[in-house]
mmCIF file of C-alpha atoms in Angstrom:
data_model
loop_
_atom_site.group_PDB
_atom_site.id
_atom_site.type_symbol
_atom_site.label_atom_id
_atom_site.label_comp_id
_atom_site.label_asym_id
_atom_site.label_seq_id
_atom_site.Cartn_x
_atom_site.Cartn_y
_atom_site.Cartn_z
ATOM 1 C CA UNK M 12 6.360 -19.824 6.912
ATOM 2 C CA UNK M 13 9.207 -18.088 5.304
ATOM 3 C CA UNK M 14 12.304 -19.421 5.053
ATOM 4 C CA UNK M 15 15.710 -17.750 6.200
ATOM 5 C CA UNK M 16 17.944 -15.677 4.271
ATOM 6 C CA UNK M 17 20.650 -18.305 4.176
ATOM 7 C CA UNK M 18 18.527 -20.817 3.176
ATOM 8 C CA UNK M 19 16.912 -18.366 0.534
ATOM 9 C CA UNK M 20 20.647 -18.023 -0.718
ATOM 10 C CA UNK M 21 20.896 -21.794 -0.693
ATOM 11 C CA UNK M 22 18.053 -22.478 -2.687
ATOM 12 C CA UNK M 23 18.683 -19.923 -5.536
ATOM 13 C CA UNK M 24 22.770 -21.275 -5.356
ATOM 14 C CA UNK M 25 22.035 -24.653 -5.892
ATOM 15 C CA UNK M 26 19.415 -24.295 -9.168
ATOM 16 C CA UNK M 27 21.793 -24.574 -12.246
ATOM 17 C CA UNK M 28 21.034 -21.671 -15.239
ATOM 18 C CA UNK M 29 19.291 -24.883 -16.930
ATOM 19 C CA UNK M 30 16.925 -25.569 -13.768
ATOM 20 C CA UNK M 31 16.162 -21.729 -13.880
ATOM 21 C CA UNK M 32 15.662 -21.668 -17.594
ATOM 22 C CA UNK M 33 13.408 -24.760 -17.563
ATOM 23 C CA UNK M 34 11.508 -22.902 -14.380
ATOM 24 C CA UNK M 35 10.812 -20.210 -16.547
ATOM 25 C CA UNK M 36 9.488 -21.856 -19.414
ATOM 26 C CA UNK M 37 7.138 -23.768 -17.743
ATOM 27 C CA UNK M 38 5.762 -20.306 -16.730
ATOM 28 C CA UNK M 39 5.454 -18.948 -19.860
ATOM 29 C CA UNK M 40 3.968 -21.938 -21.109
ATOM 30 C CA UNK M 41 1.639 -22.744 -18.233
ATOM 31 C CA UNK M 42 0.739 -19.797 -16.989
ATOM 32 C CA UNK M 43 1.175 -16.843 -19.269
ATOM 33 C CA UNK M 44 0.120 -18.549 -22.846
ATOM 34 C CA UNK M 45 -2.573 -20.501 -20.754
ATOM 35 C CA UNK M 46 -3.970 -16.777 -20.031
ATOM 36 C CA UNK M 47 -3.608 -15.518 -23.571
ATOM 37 C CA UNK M 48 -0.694 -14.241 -23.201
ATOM 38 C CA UNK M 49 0.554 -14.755 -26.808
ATOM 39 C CA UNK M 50 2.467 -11.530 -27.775
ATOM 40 C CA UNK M 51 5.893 -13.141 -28.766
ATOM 41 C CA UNK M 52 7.495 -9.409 -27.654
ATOM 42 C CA UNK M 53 5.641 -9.363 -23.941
ATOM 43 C CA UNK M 54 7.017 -13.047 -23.750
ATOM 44 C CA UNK M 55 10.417 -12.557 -24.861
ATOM 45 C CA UNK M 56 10.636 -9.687 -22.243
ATOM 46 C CA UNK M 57 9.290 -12.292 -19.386
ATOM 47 C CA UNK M 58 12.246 -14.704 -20.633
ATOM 48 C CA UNK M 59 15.205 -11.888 -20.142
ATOM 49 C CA UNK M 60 13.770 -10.524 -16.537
ATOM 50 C CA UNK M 61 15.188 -12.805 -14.006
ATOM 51 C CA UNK M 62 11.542 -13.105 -11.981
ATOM 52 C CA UNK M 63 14.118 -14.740 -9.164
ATOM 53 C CA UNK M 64 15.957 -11.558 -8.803
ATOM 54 C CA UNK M 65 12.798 -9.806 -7.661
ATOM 55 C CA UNK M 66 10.736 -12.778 -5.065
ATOM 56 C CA UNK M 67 10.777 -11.155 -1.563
ATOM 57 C CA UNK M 68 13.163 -13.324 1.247
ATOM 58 C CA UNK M 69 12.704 -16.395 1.996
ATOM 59 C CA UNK M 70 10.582 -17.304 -1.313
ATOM 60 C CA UNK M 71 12.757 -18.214 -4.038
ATOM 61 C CA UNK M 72 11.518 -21.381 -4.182
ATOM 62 C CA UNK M 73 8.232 -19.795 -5.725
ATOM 63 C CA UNK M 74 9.596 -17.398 -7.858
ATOM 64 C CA UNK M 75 7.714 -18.863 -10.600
ATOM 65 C CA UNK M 76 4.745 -20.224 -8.880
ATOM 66 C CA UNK M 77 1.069 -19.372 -10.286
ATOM 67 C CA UNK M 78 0.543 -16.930 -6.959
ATOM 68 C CA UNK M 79 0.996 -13.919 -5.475
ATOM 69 C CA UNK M 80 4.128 -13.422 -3.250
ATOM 70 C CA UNK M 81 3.909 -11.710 0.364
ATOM 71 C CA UNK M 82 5.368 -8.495 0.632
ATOM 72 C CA UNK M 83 4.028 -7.183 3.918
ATOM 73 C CA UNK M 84 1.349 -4.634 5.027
ATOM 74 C CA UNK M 85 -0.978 -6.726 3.292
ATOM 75 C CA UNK M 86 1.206 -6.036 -0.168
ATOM 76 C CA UNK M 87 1.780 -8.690 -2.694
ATOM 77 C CA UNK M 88 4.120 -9.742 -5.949
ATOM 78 C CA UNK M 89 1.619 -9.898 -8.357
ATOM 79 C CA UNK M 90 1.348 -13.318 -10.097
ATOM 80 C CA UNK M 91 3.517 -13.728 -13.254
ATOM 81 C CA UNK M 92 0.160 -14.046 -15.785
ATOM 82 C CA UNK M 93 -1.181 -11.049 -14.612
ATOM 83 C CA UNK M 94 2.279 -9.179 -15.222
ATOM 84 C CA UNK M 95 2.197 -10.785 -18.507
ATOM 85 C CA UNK M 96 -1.139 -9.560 -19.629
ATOM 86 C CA UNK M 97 -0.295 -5.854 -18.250
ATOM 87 C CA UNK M 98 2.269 -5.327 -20.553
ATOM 88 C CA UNK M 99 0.771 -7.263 -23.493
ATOM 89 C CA UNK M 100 -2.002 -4.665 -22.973
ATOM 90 C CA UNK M 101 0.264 -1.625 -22.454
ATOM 91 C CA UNK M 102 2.628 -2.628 -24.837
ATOM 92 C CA UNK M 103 5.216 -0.223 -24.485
ATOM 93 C CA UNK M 104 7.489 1.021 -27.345
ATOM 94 C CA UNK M 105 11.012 1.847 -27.188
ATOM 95 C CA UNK M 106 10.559 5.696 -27.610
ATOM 96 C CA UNK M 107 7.930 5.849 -25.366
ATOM 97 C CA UNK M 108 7.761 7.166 -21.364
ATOM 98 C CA UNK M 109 6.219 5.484 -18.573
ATOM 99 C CA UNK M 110 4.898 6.159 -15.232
ATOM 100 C CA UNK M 111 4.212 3.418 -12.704
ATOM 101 C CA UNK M 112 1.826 3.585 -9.469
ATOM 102 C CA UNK M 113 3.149 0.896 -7.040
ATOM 103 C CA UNK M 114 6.544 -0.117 -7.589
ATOM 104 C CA UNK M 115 6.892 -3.414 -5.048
ATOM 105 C CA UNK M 116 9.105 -5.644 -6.026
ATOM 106 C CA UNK M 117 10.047 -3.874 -8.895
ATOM 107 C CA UNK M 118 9.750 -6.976 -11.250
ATOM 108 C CA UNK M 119 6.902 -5.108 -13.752
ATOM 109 C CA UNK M 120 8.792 -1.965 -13.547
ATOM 110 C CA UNK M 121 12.074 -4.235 -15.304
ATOM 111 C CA UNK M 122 9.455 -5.657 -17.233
ATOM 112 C CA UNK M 123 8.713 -1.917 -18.534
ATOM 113 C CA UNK M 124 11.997 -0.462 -18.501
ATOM 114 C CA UNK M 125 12.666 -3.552 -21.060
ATOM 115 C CA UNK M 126 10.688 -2.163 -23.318
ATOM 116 C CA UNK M 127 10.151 1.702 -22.686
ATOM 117 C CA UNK M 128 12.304 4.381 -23.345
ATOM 118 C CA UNK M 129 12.074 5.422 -19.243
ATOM 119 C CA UNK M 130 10.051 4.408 -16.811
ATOM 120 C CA UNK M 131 9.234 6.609 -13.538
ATOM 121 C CA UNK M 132 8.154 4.160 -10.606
ATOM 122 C CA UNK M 133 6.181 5.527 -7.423
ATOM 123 C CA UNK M 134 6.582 3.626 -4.190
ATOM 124 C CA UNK M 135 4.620 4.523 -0.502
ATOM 125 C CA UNK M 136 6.434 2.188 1.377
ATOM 126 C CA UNK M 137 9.758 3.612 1.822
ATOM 127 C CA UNK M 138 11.331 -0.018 2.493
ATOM 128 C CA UNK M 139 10.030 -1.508 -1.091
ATOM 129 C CA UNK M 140 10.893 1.694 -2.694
ATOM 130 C CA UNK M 141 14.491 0.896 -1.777
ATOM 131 C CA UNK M 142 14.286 -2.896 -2.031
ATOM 132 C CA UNK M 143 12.897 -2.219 -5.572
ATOM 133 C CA UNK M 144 15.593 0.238 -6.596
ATOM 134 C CA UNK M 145 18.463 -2.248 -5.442
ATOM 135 C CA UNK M 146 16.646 -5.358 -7.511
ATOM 136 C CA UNK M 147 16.725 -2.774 -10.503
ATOM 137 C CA UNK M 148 20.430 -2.185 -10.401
ATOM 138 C CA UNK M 149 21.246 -5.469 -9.749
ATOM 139 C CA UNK M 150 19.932 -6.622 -13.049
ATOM 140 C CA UNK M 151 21.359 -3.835 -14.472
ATOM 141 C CA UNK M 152 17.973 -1.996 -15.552
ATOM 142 C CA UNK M 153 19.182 1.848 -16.027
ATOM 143 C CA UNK M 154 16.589 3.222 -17.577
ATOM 144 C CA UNK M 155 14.480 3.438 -14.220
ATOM 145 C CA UNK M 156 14.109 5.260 -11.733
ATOM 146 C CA UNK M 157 12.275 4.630 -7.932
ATOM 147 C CA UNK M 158 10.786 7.254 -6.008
ATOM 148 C CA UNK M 159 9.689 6.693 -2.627
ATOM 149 C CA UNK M 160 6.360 9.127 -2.792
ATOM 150 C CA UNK M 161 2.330 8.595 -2.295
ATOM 151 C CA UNK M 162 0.932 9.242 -5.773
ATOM 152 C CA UNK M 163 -1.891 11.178 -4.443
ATOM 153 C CA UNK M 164 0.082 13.702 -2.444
ATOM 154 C CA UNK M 165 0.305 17.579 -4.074
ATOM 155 C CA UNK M 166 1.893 17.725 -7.503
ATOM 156 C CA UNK M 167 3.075 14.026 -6.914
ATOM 157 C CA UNK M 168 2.420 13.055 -11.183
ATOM 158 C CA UNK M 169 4.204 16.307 -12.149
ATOM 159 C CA UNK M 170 3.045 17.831 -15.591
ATOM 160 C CA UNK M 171 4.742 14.834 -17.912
ATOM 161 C CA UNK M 172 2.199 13.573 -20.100
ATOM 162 C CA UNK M 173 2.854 9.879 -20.266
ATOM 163 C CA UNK M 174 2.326 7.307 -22.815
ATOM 164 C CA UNK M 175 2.200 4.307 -20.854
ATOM 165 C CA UNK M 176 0.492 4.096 -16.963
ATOM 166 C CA UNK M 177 0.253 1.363 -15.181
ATOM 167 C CA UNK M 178 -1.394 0.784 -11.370
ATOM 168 C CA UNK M 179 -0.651 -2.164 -9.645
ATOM 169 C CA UNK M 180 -2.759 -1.227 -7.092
ATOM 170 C CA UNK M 181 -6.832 -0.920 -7.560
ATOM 171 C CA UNK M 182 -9.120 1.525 -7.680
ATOM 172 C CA UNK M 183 -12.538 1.584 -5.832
ATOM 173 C CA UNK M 184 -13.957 3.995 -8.557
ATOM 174 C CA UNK M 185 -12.060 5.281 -11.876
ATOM 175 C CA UNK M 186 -9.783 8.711 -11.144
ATOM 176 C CA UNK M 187 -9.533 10.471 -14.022
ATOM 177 C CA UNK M 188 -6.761 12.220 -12.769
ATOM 178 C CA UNK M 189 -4.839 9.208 -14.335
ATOM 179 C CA UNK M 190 -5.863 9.343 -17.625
ATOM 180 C CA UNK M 191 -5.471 12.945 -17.979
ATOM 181 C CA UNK M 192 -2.109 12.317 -17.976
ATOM 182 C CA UNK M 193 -1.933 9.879 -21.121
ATOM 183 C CA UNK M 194 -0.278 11.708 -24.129
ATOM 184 C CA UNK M 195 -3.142 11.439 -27.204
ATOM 185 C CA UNK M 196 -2.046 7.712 -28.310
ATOM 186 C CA UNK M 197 -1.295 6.184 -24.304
ATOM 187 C CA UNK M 198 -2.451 3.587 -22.681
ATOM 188 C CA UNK M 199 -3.503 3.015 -18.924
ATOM 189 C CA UNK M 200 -4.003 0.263 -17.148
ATOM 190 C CA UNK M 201 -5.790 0.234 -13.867
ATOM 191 C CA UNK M 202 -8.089 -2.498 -11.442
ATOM 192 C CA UNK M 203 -11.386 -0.753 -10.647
ATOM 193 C CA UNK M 204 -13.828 -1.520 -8.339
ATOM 194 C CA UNK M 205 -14.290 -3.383 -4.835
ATOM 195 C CA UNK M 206 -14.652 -6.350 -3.275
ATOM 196 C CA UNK M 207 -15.244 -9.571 -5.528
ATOM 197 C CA UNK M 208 -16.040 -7.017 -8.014
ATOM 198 C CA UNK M 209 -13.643 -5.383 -10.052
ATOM 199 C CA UNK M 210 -12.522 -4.893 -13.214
ATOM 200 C CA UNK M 211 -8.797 -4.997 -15.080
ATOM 201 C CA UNK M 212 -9.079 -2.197 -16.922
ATOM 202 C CA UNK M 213 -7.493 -0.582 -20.314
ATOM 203 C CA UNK M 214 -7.929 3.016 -20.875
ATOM 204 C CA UNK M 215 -6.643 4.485 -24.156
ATOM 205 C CA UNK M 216 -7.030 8.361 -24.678
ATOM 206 C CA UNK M 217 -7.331 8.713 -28.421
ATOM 207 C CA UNK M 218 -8.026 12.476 -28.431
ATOM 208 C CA UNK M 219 -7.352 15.421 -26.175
ATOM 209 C CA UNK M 220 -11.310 14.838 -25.001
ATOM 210 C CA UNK M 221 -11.703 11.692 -26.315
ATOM 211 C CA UNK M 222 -11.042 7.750 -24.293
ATOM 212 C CA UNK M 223 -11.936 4.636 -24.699
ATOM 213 C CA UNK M 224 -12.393 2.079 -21.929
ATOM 214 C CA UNK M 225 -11.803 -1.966 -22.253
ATOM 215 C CA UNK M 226 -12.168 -4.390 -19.926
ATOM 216 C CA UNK M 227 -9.656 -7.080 -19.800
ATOM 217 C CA UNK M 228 -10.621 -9.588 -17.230
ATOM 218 C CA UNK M 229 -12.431 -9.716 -14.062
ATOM 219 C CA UNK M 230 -10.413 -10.118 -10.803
ATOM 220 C CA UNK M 231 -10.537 -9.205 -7.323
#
């Protein structure tokens, strides 16, 4: 069961920086190298964003666990490897724009705003979209912004052309909507498929007619 907020309070108040520090490491080193995460950037980036800042009530105690993290209505924290191998295959530059497509906790979207010149964040739930915006600020990320909108809704992706997209959601089939909104050179990143079977997914549009599809690793 969860814990309480005091207790949650208690928890992160009585690690030291060096207990967080050594938490953190033995993250990268356990979970995100042990998954190929090896870009040095994409693991630099994972030590500056405080992954505590972002764990839902009553779970700092797992902020760096190997798992996924409850965020209700059947939403979840994704698990730090899988963060780390999104933006190792995004790789965002500093010039560049992104738009993300399920904002939760807000922990990839820091993770992006690191290392993006913007990033746009849309949100469903109107209670993480808020949560999320608050976890940004209080890490000081200004370079991102939270909108509580449903990305399929009328003229919800606007007419930017983005060079970085990222879903944290899946997909049951591929929308192509999506990746008609890469700039020539972005990247997109996207889980398709259903059930036990689906696919992490990166889609780079190399021409105005012209993508190309890799898959990254299977999941569900």
């Amino acid at each position: 069961r969860g814990l309480g907020l005091g207790t949650d309070r208690a928890i992160r108040m009585s690690m030291t920086a060096n207990d967080l520090n050594a938490a953190r490491e033995q993250m990268i080193h356990q979970q995100l190298r042990a998954w190929d995460v090896l870009d040095q950037a994409v693991l630099d980036t994972v030590s500056r964003v405080p992954r505590e800042a972002f764990v839902p009530q009553g779970y700092a105690e797992l902020a760096f666990a190997d798992i996924e993290l409850p965020l209700g209505q059947g939403d979840r924290m994704l698990a730090p490897k899988v963060v780390g191998r999104i933006l190792q295959a995004v790789a965002p530059k500093p010039t560049e724009r992104v738009l993300e497509v399920g904002t939760g906790s807000g922990y990839l979207t820091a993770g992006l705003a690191a290392r993006a010149r913007s990033v746009r964040s849309l949100e469903i739930r109107a209670d993480l979209a808020a949560q999320a915006a608050e976890n940004l600020a209080g890490v000081g990320v200004c370079n991102a912004t939270v909108e509580h909108r449903d990305a399929y809704a009328n003229e919800a992706l606007g007419s930017t052309a983005y060079d970085v997209i990222a879903l944290t959601g899946s997909l049951p089939i591929d929308d192509a909507r999506y990746a008609r909104q890469l700039a020539v050179g972005g990247r997109l990143f996207a889980v398709i498929g259903q059930g036990a079977v689906m696919e992490a997914t990166l889609v780079e549009r190399i021409s105005a007619d012209q993508f190309r599809r890799t898959v990254l690793f299977e999941t569900s």
